XYZ file of C-alpha atoms in Angstrom:
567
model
C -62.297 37.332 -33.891
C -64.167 33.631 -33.435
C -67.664 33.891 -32.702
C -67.274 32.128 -30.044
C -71.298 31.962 -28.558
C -73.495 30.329 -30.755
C -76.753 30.724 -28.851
C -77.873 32.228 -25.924
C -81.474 32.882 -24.561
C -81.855 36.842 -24.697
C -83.953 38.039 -22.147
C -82.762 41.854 -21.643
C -85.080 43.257 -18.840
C -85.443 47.078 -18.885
C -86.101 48.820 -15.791
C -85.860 46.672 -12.611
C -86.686 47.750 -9.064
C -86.243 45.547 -6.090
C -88.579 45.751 -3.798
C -87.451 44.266 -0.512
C -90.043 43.047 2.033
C -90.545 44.874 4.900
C -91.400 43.058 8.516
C -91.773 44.704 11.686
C -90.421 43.429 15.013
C -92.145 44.513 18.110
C -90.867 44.031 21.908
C -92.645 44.352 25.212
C -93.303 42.759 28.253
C -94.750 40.031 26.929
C -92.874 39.159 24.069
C -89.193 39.630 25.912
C -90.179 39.118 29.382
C -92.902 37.250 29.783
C -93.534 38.345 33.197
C -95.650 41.886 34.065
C -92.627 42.288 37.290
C -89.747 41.689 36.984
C -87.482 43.661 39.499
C -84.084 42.683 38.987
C -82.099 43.360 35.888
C -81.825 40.551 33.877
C -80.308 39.005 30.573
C -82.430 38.311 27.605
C -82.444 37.114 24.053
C -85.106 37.362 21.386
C -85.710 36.242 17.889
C -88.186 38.809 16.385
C -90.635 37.353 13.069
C -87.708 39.153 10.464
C -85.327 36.660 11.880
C -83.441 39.329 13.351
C -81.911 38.489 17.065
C -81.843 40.668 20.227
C -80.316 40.712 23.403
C -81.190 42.858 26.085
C -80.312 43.465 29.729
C -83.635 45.380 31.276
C -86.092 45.130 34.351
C -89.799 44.365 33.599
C -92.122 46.750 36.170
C -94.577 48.190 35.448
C -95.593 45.936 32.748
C -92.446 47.467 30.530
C -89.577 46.701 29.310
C -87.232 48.985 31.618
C -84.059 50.444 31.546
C -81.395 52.469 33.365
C -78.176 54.761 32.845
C -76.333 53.141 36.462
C -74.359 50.702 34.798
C -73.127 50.358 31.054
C -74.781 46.876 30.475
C -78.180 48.014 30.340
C -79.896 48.354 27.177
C -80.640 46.442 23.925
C -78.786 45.984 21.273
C -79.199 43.614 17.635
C -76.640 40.896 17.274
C -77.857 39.441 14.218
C -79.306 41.680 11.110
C -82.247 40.911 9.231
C -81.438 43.431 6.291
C -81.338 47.142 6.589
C -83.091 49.116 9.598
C -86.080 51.376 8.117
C -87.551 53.132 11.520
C -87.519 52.295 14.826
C -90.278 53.367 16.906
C -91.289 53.505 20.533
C -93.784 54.177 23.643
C -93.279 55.003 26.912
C -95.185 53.690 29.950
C -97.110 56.338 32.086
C -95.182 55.649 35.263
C -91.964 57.213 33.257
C -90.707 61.048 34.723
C -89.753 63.909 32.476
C -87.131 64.349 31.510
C -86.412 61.141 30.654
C -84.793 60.000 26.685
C -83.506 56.887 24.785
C -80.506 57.149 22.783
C -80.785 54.996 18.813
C -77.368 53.840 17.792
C -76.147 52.422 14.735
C -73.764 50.406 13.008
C -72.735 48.262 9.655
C -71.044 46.186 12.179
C -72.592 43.268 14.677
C -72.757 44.311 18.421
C -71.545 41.991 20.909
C -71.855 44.055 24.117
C -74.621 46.009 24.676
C -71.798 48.086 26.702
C -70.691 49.293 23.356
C -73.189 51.801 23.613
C -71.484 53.667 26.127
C -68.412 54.330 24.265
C -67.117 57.765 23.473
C -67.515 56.635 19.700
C -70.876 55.035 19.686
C -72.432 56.058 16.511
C -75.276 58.252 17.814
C -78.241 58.674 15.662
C -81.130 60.318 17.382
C -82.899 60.298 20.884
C -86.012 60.195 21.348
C -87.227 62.927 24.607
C -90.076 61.574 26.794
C -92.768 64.661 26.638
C -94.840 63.236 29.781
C -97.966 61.484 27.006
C -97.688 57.996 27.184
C -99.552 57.951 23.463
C -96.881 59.784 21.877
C -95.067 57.645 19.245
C -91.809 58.472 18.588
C -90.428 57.056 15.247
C -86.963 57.904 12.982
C -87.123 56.563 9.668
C -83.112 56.059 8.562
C -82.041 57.240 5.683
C -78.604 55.959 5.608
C -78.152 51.537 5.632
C -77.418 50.122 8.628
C -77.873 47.096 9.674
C -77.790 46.674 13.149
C -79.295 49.202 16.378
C -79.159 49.670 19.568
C -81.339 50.997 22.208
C -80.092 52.928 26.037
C -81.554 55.375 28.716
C -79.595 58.699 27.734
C -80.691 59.646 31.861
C -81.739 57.314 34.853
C -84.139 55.061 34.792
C -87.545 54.691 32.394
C -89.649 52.397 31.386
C -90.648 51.252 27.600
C -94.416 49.973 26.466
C -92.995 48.561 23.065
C -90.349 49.309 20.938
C -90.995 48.507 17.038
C -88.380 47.947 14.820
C -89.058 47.935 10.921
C -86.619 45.695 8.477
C -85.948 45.796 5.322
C -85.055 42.135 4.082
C -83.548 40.928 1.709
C -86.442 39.030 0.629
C -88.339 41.038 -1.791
C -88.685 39.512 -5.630
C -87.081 41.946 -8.257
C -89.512 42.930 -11.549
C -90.018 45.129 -14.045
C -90.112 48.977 -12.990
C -90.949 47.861 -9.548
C -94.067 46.582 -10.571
C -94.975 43.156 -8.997
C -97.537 41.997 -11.785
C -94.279 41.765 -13.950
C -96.120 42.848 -17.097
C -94.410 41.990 -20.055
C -91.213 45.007 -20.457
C -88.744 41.731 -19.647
C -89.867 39.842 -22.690
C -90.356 42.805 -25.584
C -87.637 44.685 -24.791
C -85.216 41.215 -24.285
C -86.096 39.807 -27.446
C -86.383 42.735 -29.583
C -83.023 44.445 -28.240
C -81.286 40.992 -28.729
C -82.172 40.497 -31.951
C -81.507 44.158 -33.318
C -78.311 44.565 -31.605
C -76.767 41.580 -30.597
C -77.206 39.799 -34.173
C -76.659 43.004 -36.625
C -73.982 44.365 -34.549
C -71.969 41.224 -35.205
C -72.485 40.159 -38.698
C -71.888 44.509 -39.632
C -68.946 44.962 -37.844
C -66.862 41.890 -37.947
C -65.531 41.558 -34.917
C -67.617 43.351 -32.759
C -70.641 41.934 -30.912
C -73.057 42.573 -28.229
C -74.459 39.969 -26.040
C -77.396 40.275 -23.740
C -77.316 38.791 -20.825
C -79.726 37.981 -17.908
C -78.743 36.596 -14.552
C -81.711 34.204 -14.899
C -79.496 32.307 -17.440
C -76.545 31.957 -14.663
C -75.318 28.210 -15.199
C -72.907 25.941 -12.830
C -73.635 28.727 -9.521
C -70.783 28.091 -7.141
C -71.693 29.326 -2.985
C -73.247 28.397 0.299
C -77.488 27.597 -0.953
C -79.880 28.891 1.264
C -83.453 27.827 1.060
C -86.215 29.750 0.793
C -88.208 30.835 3.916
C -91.696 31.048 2.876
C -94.201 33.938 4.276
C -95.966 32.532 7.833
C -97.997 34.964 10.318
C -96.629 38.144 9.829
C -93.153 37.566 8.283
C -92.793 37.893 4.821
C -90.077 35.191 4.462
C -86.798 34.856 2.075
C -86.473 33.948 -0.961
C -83.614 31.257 -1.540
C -80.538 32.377 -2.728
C -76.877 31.511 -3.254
C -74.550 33.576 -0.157
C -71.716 33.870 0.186
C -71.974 33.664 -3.825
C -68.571 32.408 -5.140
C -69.252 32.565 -8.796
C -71.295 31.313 -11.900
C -71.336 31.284 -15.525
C -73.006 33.337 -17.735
C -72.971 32.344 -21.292
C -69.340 32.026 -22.210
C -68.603 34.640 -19.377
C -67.146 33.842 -16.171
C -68.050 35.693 -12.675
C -66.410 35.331 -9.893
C -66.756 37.219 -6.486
C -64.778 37.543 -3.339
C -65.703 40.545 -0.320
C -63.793 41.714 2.713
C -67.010 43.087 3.989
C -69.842 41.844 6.833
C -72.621 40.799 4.395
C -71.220 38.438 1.526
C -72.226 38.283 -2.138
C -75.160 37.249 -2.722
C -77.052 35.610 -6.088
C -81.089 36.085 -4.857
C -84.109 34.119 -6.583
C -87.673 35.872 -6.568
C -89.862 34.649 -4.024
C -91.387 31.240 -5.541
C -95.338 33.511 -4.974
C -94.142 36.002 -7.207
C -95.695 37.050 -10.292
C -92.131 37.541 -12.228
C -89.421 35.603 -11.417
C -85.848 37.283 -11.959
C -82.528 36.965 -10.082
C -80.464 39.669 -8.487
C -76.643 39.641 -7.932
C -76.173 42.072 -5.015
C -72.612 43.161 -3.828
C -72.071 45.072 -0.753
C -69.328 47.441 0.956
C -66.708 45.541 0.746
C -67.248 43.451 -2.517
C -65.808 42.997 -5.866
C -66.413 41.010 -8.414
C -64.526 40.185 -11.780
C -66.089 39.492 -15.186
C -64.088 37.304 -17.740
C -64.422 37.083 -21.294
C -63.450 34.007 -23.385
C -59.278 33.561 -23.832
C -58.454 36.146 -26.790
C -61.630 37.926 -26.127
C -62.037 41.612 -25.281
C -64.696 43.563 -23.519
C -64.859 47.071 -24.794
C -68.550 48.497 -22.749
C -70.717 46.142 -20.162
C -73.668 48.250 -19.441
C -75.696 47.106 -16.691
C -79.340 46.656 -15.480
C -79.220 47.636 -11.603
C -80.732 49.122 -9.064
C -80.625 49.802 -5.058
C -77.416 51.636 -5.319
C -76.721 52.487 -1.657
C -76.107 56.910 -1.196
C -72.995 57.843 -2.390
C -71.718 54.610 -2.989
C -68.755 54.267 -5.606
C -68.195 51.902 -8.222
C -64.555 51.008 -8.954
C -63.133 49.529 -12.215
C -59.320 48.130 -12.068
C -59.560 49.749 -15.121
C -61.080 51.733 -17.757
C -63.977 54.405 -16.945
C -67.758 53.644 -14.730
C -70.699 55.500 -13.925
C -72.008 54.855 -10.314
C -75.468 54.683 -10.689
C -78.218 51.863 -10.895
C -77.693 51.506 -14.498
C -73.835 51.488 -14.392
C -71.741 51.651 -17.856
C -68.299 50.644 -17.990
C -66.075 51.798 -21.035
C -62.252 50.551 -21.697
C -60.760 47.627 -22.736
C -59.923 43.997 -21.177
C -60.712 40.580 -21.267
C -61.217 40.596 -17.394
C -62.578 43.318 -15.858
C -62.379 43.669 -11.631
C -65.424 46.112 -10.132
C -65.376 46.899 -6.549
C -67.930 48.155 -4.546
C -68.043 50.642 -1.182
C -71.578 49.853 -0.864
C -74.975 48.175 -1.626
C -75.570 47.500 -5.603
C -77.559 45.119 -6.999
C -77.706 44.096 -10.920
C -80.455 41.655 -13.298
C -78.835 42.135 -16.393
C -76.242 42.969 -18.583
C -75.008 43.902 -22.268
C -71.352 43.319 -22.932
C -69.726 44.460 -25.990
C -66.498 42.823 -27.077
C -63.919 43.892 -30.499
C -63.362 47.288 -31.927
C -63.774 47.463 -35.296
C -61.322 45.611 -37.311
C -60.025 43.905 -34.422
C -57.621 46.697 -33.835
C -58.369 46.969 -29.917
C -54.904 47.060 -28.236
C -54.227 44.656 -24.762
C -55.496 46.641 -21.960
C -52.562 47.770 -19.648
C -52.424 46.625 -16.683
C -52.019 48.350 -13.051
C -48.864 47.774 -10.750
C -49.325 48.227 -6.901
C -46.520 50.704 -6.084
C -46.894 51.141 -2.579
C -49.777 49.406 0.481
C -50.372 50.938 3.935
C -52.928 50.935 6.621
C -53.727 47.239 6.159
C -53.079 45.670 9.633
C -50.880 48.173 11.180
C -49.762 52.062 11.113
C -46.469 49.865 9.607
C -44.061 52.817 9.046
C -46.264 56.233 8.588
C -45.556 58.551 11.186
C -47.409 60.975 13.459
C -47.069 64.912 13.427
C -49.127 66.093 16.179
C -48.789 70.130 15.229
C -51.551 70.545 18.600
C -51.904 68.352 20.862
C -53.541 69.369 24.321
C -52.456 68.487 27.789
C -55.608 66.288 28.396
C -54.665 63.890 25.354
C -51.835 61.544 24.737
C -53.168 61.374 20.507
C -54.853 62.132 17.907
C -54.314 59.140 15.129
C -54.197 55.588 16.709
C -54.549 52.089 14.842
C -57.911 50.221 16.014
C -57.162 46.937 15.990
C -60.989 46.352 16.484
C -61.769 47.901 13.277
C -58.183 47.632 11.344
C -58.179 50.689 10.575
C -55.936 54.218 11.385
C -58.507 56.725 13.726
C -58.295 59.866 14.315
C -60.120 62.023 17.141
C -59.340 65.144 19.551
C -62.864 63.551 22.076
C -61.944 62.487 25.281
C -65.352 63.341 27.424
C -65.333 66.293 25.657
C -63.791 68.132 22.342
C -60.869 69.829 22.082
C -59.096 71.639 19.579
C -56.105 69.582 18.049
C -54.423 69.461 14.512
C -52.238 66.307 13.601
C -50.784 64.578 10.839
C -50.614 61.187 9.602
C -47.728 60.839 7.101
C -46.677 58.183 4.807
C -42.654 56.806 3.945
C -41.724 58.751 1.105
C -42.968 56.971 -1.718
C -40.751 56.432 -5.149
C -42.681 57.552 -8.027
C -40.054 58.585 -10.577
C -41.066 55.531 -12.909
C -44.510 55.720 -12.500
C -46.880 56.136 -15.411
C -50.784 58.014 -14.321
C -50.084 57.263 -10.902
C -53.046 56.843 -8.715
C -53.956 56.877 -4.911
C -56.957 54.320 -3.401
C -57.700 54.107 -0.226
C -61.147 53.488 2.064
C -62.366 56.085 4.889
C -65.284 56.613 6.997
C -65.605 60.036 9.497
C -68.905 60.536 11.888
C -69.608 63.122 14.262
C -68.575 66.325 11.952
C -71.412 67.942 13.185
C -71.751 71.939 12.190
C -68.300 72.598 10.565
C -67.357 71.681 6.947
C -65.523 68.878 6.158
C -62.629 71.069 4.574
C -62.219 72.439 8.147
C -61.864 69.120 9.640
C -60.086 66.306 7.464
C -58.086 66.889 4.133
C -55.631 64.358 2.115
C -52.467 66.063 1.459
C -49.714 65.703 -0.760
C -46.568 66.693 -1.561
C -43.001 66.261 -2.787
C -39.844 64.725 -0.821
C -39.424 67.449 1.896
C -41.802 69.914 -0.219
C -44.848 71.630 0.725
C -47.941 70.500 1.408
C -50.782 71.026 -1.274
C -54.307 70.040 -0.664
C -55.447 66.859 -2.715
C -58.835 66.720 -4.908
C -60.780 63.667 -3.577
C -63.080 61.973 -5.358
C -65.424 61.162 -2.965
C -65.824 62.042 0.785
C -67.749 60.116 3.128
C -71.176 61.540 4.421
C -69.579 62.807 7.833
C -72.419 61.050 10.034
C -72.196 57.527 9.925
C -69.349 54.497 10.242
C -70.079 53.862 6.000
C -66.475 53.652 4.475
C -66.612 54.975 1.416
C -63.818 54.204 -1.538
C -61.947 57.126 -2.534
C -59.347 58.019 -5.107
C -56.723 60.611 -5.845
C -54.721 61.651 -9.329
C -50.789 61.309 -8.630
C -50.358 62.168 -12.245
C -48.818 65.615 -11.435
C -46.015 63.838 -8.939
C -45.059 61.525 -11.381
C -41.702 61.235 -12.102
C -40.497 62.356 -8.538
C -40.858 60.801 -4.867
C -43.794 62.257 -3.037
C -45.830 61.666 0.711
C -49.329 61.456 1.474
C -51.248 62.911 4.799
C -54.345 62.904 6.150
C -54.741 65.531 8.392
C -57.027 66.335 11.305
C -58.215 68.789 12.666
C -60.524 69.881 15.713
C -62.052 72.425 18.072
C -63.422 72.371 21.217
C -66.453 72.505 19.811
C -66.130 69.589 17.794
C -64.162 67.009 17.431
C -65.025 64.363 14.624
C -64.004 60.536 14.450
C -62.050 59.876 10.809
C -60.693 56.229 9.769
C -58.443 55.598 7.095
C -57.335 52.232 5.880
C -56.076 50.193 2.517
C -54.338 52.566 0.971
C -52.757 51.589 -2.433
C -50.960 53.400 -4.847
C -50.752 52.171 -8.604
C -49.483 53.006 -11.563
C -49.999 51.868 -15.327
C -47.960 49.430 -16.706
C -46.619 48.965 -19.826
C -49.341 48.866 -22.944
C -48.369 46.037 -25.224
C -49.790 44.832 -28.327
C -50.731 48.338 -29.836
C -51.560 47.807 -33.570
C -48.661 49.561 -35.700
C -49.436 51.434 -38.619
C -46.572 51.529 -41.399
C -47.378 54.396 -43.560
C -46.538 57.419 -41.817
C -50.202 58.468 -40.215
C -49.823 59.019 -36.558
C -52.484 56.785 -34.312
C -53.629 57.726 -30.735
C -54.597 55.438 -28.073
C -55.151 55.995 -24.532
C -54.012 54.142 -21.500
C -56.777 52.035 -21.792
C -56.004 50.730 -25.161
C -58.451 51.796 -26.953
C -58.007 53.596 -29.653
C -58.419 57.767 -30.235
C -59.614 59.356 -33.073
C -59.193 63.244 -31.697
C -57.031 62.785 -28.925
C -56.922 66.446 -26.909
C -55.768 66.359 -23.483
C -54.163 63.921 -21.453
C -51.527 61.490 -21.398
C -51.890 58.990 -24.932
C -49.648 56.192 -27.075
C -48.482 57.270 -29.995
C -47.790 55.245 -32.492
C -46.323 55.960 -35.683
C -44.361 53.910 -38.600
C -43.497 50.816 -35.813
C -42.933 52.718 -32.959
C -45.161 53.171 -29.533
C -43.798 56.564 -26.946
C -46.347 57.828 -24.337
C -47.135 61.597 -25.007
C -49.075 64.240 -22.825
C -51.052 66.389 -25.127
């Protein structure tokens, strides 16, 4: 293989922690008002210090910010997102009766009414209960990422001193083990890992080398620039950065990024005050992004320096294998490899091997869509409502608002349903490791398991249903879509259906959505090296090559000749 880098600056940094700033908004009277009475209810909008923006419909007696349950327009919701919510706290004014509560929503996506707060499906996430001491603070620290809230009397009428509203921002610079000062782990173990592998590796093993790379060194960036916002009063500013981020080059590496998602890709620079200066990439739910080696070139392991992966967030190759964790390691073989994200990730660095050996690294196969649904519509999947009550008319709808396929037995109240959502019959009788993807979010399961609520099912053309092994289900409290896969390798080779089903009490009644669902298959694997004398050679579907193959589905190739086997 041509070397084809000649120099680049190595500057591996081991460790990194972002630390995002953290800036409080607080509203009153005061600050929202502006007037100690106020009697009538009344529209208002406010920028807090984190940049964040509020609007609110309230009253102002009593020197508080005060709100009411008599109409579904009363309240205060966030419209624009400074970051991720940490806590929300509040106080109540003296003049407010027991019982009295305020409901905390939350959401990954903008409000726009502050009536949304009323609906059946408003994501609830705690209420804070008046206990008659106006110097009680009530606070919830979230756990999950969201990044927008809103605020509503749960009963009647009460009246707010302050409401405080913590932020984490996106503004926070990135160093070594989380340590501000920097010290000096970015420059010993850069230099010192660069030289020992990058260099060695190459010259010992031909055609394999190792380059370290550091998103410092990102040349010819490609997005929307954003200044930086430096630190006045009590804010804490933003550092500039690059978002939407389109792409950049790194080295002789190309990455490019594209999202479907709210927040957009984002290249971040420390904070011009900081000690250390590195650069974070950060993806969100929603993102991918696609690394590409030089034409001829194969990537064979990128292992990355990250950190801030989001709870339960997945990280999905278009091929090979990935761990889902800050310091994420991809194995398999390509010269461009697509990652895809169904949450928060950030990375500073990375090490990507390329070759195998003696160049003997096989074309990585390449996927073939076999079958899309849930996109834009329900499109042809049908409906088996096995219960239905009287007081429904569904269970599975498409929200338009969302674009997605929901599911839910709550009307007012829960009640016990079971239903069905069924793909077409789906043609799988040439299809090599076929695989399902698709993207679901479910809140409100409350006490029951999951298994007792939603399942994906599968079976054959007017077969039986059989319960599918998921790879990952979503948390069961929040709106997060999470990405989750299935293995179609045992209905290869025959036409098969997918469900989701649902099901309910009247005890509970859970909200599921289901969208962009794909199933792939492998395509053919081309250029496998052929040995002539005899020996049989194993490689598996990700072209690389298999000294022990045991089981699982391989190429074998022996005197010319290529045949998938399952071992």
């Amino acid at each position: 293989m041509k070397k084809f880098l000649l120099s680049l600056a190595t500057v591996m940094t081991v460790g990194f922690a972002a630390n995002a700033e953290a800036v409080t908004d607080v509203l009153d009277n005061a600050t929202v008002i502006g007037n100690e009475k106020l009697s009538s209810y009344t529209a208002f909008t406010y920028t807090g210090n984190s940049g964040a923006e509020y609007s609110l419909f309230c009253a102002g007696s009593n020197n508080s910010i005060q709100l009411r349950t008599s109409n579904s327009n009363e309240g205060i919701i966030v419209t624009k997102s400074a970051g991720t919510v940490a806590s929300v706290s509040l106080k109540f004014v003296s003049n407010t009766t027991t019982p009295r509560a305020v409901n905390v929503y939350a959401s990954n996506t903008a409000y726009t009414a502050i009536s949304e707060l009323f609906a059946a499906d408003a994501n609830l996430v705690t209420t804070f209960n008046y206990d008659g001491n106006p110097e009680t603070v009530f606070t919830y620290d979230f756990e999950a990422e969201y990044a927008y809230i809103g605020l509503r009397s749960n009963n009647a009428a009460l009246y707010l001193a302050e409401v405080s509203i913590t932020w984490n921002t996106e503004g926070g610079s990135t160093t070594p083990g989380g340590d501000d000062n920097g010290d000096d782990n970015g420059d010993d173990n850069g230099d010192d890992n660069g030289d020992d592998n990058g260099d060695d590796n190459g010259d010992d093993n031909g055609d394999v080398e190792v380059f370290e790379l550091n998103v410092n060194d990102a040349q010819n960036i490609q997005g929307t620039y954003n200044a930086e916002t430096p630190a006045e009063g009590s804010s804490n500013g933003q550092a500039a950065r690059y978002q939407p981020l389109e792409s950049f080059e790194l080295g002789d590496f190309n990455l490019t990024f594209t999202t479907t998602g709210t927040t957009k890709p984002a290249y971040y620079y420390s904070m011009s005050t900081a000690a250390t200066q590195q650069a974070t990439v950060r993806i969100y739910v929603g993102s991918s992004f696609t690394i590409t080696a030089p034409e001829g070139v194969n990537m064979t392991k990128i292992e990355f320096t990250g950190s801030n992966i989001g709870s339960g967030v997945v990280l999905t190759p278009n091929n090979g294998t990935m761990t889902s964790e800050n310091n994420a390691v991809w194995n398999g073989s390509t010269n461009a490899l697509t990652i895809s994200t169904s949450g928060s990730w950030r990375f500073s660095a990375l090490k990507i091997t390329t070759g195998e050996g003696s160049g003997d690294v096989p074309s990585a196969p390449t996927t073939e869509v076999i079958f899309q649904g849930l996109t834009t519509t329900l499109d042809d999947w049908t409906i088996d409502n096995v219960t239905l009550p009287a007081d429904l008319t569904y269970v599975w709808i498409w929200d338009a608002a969302y674009n997605c396929a929901k599911a839910s037995a709550y009307n007012q109240q829960a009640y016990a349903a079971e239903s069905y959502l069924i793909s077409p019959v789906i043609d799988l009788t040439e299809a090599e490791a076929p695989s399902l993807r698709f993207e679901q979010a479910l809140n409100y399961l409350r006490q029951d398991n999951r298994e007792d609520c939603i399942n994906v099912v599968l079976r054959e053309e007017n077969g039986s249903w059989e319960n599918a092994e998921v790879s990952v289900w979503p948390a069961g409290a929040d709106w997060n879509f999470v990405t989750s896969t299935v293995d179609l390798a045992a209905y290869a080779g025959k036409k098969m259906q997918i469900g989701f089903q649902y099901s309910s009490n009247d005890t509970n009644a859970s909200t599921w959505e289901v969208k962009n669902v794909t199933v792939s298959a492998l395509a053919a694997v081309k250029n496998v090296v052929v040995e002539e004398d005899g020996e049989a050679v194993y490689y598996n579907l990700n072209g690389v090559r298999v000294n022990n193959p045991e089981r699982g589905i391989f190429v074998k190739v022996v005197n010319g000749k290529a045949t998938k086997v399952v071992l």
